[in-house]
Coordinates of N, CA and C in Angstrom, one line a residue:
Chain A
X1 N 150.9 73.2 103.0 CA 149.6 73.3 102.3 C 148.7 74.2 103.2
X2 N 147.7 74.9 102.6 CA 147.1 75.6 102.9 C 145.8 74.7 104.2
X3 N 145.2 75.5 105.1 CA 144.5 74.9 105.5 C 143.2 76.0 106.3
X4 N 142.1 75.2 106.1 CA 141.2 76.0 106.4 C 140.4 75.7 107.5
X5 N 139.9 76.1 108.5 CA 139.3 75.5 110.3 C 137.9 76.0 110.4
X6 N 137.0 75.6 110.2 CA 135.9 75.8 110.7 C 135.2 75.5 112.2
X7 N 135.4 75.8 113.5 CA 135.7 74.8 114.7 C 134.0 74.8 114.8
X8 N 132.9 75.3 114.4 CA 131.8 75.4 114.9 C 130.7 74.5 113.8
X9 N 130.7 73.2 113.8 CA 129.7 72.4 113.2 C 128.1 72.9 112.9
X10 N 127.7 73.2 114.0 CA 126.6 74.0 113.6 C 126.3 74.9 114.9
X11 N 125.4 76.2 114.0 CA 125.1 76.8 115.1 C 123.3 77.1 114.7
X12 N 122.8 77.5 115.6 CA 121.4 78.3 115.5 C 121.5 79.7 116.4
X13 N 120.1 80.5 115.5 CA 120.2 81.9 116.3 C 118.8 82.0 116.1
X14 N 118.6 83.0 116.5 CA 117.2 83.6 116.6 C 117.0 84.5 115.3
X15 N 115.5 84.5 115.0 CA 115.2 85.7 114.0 C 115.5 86.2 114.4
X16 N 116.5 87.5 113.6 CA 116.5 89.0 113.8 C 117.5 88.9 114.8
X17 N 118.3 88.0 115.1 CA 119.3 88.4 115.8 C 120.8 88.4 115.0
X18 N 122.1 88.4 116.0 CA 123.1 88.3 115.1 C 123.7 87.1 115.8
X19 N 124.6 86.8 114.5 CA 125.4 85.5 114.8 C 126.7 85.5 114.2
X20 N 127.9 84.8 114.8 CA 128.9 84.9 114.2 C 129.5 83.5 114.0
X21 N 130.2 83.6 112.3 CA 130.7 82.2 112.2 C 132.1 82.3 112.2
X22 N 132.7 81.6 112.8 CA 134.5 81.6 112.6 C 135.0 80.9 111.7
X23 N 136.1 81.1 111.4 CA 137.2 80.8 110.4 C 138.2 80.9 110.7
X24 N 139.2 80.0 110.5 CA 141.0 80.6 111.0 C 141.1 79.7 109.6
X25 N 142.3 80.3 109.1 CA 143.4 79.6 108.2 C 144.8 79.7 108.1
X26 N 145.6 78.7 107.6 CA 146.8 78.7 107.7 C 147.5 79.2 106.6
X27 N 148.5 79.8 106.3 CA 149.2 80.6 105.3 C 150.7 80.9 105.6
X28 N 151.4 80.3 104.7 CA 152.7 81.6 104.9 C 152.8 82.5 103.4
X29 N 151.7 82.7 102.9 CA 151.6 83.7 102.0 C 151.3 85.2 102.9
X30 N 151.5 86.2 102.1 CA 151.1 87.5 102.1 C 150.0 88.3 101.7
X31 N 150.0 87.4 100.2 CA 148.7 87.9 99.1 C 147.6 86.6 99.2
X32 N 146.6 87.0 99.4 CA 145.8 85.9 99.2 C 144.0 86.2 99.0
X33 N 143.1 85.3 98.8 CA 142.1 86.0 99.2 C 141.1 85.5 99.9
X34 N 140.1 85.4 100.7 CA 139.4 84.8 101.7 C 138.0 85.4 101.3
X35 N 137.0 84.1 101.4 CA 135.3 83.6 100.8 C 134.7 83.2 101.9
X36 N 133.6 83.8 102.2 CA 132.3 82.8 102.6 C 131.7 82.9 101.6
X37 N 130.6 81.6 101.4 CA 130.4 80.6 100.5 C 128.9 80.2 101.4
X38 N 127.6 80.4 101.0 CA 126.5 79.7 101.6 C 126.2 78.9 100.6
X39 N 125.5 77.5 101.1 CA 124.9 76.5 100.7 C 123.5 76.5 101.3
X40 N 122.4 76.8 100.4 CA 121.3 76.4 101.2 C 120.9 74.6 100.5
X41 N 119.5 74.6 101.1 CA 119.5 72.7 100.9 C 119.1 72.5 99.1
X42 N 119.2 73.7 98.5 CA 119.0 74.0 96.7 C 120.7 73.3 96.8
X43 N 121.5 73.0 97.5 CA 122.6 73.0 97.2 C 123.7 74.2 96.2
X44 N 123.0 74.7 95.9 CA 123.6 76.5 95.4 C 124.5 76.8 96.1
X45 N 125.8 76.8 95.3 CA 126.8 77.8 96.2 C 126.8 78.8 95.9
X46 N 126.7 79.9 96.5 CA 126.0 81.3 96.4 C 127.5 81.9 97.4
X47 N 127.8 83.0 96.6 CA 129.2 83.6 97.2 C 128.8 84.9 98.1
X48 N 128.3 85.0 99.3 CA 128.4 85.9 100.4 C 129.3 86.9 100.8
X49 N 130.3 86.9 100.7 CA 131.4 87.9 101.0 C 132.9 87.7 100.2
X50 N 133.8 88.5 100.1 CA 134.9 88.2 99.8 C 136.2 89.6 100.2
X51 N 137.1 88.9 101.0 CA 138.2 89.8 101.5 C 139.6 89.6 100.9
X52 N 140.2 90.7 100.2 CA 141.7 90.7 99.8 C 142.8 91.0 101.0
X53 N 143.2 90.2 101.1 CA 144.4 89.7 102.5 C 145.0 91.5 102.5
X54 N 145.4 92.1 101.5 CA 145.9 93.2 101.4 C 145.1 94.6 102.1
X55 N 143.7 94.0 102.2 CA 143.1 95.2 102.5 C 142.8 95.3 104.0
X56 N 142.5 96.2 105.1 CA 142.6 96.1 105.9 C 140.9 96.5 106.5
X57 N 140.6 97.3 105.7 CA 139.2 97.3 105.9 C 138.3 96.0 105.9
X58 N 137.3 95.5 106.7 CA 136.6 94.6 106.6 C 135.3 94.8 105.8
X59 N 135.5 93.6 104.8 CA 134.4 93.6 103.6 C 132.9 93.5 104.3
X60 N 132.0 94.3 103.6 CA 130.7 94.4 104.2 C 129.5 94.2 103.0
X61 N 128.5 93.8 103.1 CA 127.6 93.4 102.1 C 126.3 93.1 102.9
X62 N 125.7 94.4 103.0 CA 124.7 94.4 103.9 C 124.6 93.5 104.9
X63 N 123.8 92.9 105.0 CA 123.9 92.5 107.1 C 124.7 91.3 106.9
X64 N 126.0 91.2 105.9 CA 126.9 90.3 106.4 C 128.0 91.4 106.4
X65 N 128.9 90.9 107.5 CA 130.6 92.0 107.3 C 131.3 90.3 108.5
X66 N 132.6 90.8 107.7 CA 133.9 89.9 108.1 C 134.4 90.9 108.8
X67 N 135.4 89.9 110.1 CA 136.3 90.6 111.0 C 137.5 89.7 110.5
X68 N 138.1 90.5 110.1 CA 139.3 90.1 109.5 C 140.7 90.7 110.1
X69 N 141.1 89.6 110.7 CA 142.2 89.7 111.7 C 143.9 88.9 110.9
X70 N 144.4 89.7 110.4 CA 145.6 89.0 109.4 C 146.9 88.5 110.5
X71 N 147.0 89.0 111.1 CA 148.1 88.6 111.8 C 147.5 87.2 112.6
X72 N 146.6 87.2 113.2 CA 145.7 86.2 113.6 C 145.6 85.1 112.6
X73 N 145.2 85.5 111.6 CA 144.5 84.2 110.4 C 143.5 83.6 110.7
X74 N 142.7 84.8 111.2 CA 141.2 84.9 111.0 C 140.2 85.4 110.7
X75 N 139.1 85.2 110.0 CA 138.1 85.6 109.3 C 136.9 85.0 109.6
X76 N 136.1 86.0 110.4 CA 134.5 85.6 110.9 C 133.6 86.0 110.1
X77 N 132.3 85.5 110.0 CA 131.2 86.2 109.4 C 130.6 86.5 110.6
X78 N 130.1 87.9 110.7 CA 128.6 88.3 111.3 C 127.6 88.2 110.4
X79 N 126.5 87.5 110.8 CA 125.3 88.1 110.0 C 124.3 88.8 111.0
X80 N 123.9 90.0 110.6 CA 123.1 91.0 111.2 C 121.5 90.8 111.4
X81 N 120.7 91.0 112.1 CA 118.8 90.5 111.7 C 118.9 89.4 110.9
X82 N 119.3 88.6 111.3 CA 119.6 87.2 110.8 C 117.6 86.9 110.5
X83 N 117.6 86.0 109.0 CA 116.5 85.9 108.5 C 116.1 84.2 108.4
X84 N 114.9 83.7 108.4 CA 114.5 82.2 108.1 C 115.6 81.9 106.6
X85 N 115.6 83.0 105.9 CA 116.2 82.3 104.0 C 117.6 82.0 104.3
X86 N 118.7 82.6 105.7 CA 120.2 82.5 106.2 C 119.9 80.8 106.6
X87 N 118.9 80.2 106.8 CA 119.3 79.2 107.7 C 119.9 78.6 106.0
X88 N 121.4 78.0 106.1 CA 122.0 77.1 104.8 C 123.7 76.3 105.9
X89 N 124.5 76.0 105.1 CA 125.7 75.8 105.4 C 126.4 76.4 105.2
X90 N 127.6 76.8 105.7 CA 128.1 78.1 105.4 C 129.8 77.8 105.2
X91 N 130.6 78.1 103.6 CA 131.7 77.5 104.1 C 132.8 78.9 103.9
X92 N 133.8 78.8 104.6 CA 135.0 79.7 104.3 C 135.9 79.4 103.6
X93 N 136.5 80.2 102.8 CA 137.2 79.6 101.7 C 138.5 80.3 101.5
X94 N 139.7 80.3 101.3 CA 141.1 80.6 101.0 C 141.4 80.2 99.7
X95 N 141.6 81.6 98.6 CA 142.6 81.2 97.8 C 143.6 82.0 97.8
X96 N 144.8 81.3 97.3 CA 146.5 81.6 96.6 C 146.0 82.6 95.6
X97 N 147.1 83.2 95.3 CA 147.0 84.2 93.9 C 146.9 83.4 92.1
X98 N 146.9 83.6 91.5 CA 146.9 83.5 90.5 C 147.9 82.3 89.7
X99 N 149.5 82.9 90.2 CA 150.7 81.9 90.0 C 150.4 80.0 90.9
X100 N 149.4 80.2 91.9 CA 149.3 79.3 92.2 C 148.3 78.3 91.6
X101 N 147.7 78.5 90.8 CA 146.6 78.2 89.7 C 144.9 78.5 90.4
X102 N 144.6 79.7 91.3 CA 143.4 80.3 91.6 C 142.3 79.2 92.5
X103 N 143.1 78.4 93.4 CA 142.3 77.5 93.4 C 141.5 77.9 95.3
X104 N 140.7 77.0 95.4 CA 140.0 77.5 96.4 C 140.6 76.3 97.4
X105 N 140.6 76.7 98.7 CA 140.5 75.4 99.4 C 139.0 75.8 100.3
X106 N 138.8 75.1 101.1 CA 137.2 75.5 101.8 C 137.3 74.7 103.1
X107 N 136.7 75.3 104.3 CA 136.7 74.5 105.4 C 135.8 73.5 105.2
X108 N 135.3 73.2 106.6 CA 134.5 72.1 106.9 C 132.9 72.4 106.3
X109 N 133.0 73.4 106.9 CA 132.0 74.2 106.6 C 130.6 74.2 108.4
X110 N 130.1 75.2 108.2 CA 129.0 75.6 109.5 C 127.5 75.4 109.0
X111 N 126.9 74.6 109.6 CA 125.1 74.6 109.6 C 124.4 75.4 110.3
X112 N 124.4 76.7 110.1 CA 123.4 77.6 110.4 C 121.9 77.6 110.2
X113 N 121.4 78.0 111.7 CA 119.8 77.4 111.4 C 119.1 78.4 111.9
X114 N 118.4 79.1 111.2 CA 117.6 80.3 112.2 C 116.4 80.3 112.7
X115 N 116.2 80.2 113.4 CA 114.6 80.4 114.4 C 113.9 81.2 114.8
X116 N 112.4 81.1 114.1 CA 111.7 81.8 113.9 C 111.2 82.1 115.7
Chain B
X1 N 128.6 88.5 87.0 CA 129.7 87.4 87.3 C 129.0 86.2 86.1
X2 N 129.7 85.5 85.9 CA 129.1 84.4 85.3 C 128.3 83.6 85.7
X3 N 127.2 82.9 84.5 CA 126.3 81.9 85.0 C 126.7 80.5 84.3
X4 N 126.2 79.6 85.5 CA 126.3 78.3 84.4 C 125.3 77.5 84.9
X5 N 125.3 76.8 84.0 CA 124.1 75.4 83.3 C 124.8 74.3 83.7
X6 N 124.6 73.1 84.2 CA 125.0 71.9 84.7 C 124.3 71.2 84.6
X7 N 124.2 70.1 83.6 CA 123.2 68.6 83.8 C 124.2 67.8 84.2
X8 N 123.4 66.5 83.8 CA 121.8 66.5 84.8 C 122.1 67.3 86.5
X9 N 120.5 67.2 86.7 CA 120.7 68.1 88.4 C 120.8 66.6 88.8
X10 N 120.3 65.3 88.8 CA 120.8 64.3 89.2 C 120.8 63.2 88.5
X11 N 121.2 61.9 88.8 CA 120.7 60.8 88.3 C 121.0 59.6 89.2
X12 N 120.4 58.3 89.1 CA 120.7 57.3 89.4 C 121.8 56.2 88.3
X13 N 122.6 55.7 88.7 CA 123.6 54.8 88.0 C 123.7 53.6 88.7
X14 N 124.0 52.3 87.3 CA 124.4 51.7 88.3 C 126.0 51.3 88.4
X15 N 126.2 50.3 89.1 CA 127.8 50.4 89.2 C 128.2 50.1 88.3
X16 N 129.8 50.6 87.4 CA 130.5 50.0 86.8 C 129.5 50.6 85.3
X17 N 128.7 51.9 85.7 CA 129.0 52.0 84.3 C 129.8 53.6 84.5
X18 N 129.3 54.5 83.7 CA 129.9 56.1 83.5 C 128.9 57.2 83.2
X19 N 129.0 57.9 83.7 CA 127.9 59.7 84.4 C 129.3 60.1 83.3
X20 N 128.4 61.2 82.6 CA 129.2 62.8 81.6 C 127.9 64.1 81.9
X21 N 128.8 64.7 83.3 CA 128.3 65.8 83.8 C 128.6 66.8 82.9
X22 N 128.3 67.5 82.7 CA 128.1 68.9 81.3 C 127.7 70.1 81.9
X23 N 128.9 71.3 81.7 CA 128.7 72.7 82.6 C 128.9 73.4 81.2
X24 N 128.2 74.4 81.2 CA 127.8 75.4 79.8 C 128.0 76.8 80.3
X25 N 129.2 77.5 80.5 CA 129.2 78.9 80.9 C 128.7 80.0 80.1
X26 N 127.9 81.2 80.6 CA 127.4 82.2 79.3 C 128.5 82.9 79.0
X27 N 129.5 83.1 79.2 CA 130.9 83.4 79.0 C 132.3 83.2 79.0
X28 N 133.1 83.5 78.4 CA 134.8 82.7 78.2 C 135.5 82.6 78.9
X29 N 135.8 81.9 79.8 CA 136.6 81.9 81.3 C 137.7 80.7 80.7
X30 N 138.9 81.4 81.6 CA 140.2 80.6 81.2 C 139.8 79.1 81.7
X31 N 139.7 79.3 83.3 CA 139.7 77.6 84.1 C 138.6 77.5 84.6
X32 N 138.2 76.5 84.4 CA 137.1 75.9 85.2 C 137.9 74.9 86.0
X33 N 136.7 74.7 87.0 CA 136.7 73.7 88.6 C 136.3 73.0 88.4
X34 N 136.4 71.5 88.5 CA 135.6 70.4 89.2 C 135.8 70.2 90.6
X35 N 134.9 70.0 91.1 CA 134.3 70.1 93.0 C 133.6 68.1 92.7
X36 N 134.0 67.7 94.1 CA 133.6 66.7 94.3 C 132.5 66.9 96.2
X37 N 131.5 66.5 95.9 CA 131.2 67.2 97.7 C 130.1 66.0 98.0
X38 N 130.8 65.4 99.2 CA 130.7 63.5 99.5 C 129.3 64.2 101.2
X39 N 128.5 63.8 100.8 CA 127.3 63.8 101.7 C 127.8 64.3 102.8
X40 N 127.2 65.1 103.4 CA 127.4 66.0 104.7 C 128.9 66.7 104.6
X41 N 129.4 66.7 103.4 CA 131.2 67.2 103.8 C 131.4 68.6 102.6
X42 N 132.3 68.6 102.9 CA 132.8 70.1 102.2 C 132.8 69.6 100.9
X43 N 134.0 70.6 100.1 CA 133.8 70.5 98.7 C 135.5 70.1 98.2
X44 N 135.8 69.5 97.4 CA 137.1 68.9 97.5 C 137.1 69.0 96.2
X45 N 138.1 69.7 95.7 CA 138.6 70.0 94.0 C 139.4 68.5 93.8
X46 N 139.0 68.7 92.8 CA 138.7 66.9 91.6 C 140.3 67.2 90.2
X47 N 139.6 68.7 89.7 CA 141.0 69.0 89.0 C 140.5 69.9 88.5
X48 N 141.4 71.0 87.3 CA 141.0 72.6 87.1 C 140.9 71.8 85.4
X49 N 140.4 72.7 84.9 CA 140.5 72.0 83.7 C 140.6 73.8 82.3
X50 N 141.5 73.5 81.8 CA 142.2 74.5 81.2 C 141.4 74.1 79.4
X51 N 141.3 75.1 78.5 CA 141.3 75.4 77.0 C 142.5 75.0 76.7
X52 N 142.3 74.0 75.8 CA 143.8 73.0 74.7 C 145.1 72.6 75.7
X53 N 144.6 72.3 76.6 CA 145.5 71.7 77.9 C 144.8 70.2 78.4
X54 N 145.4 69.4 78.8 CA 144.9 68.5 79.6 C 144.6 69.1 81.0
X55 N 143.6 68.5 82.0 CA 143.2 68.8 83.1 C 144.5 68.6 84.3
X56 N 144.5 69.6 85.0 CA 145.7 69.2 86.2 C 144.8 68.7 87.3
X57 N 145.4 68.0 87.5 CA 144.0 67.1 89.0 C 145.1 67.0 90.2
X58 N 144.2 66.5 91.2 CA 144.2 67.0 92.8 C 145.2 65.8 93.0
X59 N 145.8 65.4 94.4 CA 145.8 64.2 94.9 C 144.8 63.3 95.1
X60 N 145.1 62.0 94.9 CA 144.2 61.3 94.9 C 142.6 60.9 94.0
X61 N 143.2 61.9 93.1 CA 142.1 61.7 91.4 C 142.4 61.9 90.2
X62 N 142.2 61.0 89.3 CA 143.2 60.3 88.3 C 142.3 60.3 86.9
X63 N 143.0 60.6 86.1 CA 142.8 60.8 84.6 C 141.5 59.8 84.4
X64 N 142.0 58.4 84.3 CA 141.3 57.3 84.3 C 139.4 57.2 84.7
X65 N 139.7 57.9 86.0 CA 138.4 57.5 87.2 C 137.5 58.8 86.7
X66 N 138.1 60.3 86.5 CA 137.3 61.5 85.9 C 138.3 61.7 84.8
X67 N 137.7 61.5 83.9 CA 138.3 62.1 82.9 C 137.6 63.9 82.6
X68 N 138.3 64.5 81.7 CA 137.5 66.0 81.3 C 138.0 66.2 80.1
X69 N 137.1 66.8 79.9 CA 136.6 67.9 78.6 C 136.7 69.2 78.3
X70 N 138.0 69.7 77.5 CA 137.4 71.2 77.6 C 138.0 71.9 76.3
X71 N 136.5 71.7 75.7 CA 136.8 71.7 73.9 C 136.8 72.8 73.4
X72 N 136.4 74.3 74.3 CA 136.2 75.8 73.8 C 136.2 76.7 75.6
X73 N 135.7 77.9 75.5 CA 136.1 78.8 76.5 C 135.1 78.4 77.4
X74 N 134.1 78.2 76.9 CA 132.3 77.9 77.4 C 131.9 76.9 78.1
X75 N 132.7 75.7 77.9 CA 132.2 74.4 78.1 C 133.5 73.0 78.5
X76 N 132.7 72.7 79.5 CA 133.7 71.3 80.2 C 132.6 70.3 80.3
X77 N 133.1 69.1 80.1 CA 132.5 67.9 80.9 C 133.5 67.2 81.7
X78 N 132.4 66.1 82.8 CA 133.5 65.8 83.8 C 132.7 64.4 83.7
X79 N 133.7 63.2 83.5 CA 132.8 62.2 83.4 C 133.6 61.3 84.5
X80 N 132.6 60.5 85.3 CA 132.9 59.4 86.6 C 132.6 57.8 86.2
X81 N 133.7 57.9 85.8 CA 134.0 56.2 84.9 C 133.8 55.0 85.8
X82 N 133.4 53.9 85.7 CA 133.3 52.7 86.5 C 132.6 53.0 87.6
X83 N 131.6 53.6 87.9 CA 131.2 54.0 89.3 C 130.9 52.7 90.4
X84 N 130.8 52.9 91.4 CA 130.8 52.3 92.6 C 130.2 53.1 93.4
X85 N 129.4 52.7 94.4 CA 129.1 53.5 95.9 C 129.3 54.8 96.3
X86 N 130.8 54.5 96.2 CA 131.6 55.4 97.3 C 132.0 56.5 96.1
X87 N 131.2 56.7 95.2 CA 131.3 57.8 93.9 C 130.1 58.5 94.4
X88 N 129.4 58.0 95.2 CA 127.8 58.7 95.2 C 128.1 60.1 96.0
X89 N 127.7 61.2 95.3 CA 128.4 62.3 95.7 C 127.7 63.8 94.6
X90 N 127.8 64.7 95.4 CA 127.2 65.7 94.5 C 128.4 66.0 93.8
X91 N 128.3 66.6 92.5 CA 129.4 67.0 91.5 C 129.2 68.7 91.1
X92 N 130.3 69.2 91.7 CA 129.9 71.4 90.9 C 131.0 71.2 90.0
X93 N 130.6 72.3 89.1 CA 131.4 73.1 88.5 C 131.6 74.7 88.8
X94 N 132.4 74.9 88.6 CA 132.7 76.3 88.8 C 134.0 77.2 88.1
X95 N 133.6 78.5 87.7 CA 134.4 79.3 87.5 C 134.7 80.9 87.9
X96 N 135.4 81.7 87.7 CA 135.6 82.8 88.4 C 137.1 83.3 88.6
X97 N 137.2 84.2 89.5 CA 138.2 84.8 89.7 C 138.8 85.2 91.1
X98 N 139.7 86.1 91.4 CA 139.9 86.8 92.6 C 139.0 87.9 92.7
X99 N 138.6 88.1 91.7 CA 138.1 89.9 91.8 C 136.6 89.8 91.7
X100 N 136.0 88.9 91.6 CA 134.6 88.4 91.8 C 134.1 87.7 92.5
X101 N 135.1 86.6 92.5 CA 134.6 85.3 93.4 C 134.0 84.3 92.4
X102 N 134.2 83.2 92.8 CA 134.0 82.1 92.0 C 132.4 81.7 92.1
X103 N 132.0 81.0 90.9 CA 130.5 81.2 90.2 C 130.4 79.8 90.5
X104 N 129.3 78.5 91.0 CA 129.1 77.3 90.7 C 128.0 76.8 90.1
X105 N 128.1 76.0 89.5 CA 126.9 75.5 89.0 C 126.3 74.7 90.0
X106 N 124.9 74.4 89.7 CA 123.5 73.9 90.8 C 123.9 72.6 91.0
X107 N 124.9 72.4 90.3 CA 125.3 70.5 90.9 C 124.5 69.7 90.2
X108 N 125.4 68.6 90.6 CA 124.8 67.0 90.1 C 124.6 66.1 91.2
X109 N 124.0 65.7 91.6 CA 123.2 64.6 93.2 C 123.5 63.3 92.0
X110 N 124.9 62.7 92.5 CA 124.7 61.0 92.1 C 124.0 60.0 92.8
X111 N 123.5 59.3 92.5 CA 123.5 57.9 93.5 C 124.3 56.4 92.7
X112 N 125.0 56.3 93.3 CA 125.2 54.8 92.5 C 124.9 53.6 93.2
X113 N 124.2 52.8 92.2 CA 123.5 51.7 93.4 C 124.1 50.1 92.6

């Protein structure tokens, strides 16, 4: 079974600074695809990034980008000039392809808090 | 990407009766998600729920306790039968893809007392 690690319960950073959140997951697939997922306290899951296992370039979406490390089976978020609206929960997410029935698994998930 | 609608955003219940959560998508998506997500914890799929199919559900959640709904392309309900306590829990729905990312709804905040 698939499994997803979030090892950092929560973190805090400074306005305007940068912060990284980790992720490792477990797989003996090849194709897959990999999510961060913010929660702020609206409870909103709001979809922040998304990387295809196949691609080697790391996905970027303005002042967030993943370091995506495949052989590793890992996937970090940076967020860049980190803002008061970033402080939420933050979770990483792994899905199977299609044949598997599209489903998500999700870590623990991270409480990011930013300070003004 | 898709939007959806989710009532109620909450309610109070008491035990031992039954919540029918209602997600309304603005477009035709094969499967929808039910998410179960238990106070301070992640999000734990409940079961997918397919058009003219019965719902396939997770380990450890059973036809009986959620039953679902999924009468057209647009629309699921997810209903939490007999409630107790230990049901008190936010409830998403969600749908999507690989090539988008998955869409959720604003949730349901239970309390069962």
């Amino acid at each position: 079974a698939q499994t997803v690690t979030q090892s950092q319960p929560e973190m805090s950073v400074q306005e305007a600074e940068t912060v990284t959140l980790s992720c490792t997951y477990d797989t003996s697939e090849s194709n897959y695809y990999l999510f961060w997922y913010k929660q702020p306290p609206s409870r909103q899951m709001i979809l922040v990034i998304r990387q295809e296992a196949y691609k080697q370039q790391n996905a970027t979406e303005n002042r967030f980008s993943v370091n995506f490390q495949k052989a590793a089976k890992s996937f970090s978020l940076k967020i860049s000039d980190s803002q008061l609206g970033d402080t939420a929960m933050y979770f990483c997410a792994f899905m199977r392809p299609m044949e598997y029935g599209n489903k998500l698994v999700f870590g623990a998930g991270t409480i990011l808090r930013v300070k003004s | 990407s898709a939007v959806i609608s989710q009532k109620p955003s909450r309610d109070i219940c008491q035990r031992g009766t039954s919540l029918t959560i209602q997600c309304q998508v603005d477009s035709q998506v094969t499967m929808m998600f039910w998410y179960r997500q238990q106070p301070g914890q992640s999000l734990t799929l409940i079961a997918t729920a397919n058009q003219g199919s019965e719902a396939t559900y997770e380990s450890g959640f059973v036809i009986d306790k959620f039953p679902i709904s999924r009468p057209n392309l647009t629309f699921s309900t997810l209903t939490v039968s007999n409630m107790s306590p230990e049901d008190s829990s936010i409830y998403l729905c969600s749908v999507g893809d690989s090539d988008y990312g998955y869409t959720f709804g604003s949730g349901t905040r239970l309390t069962v007392v």
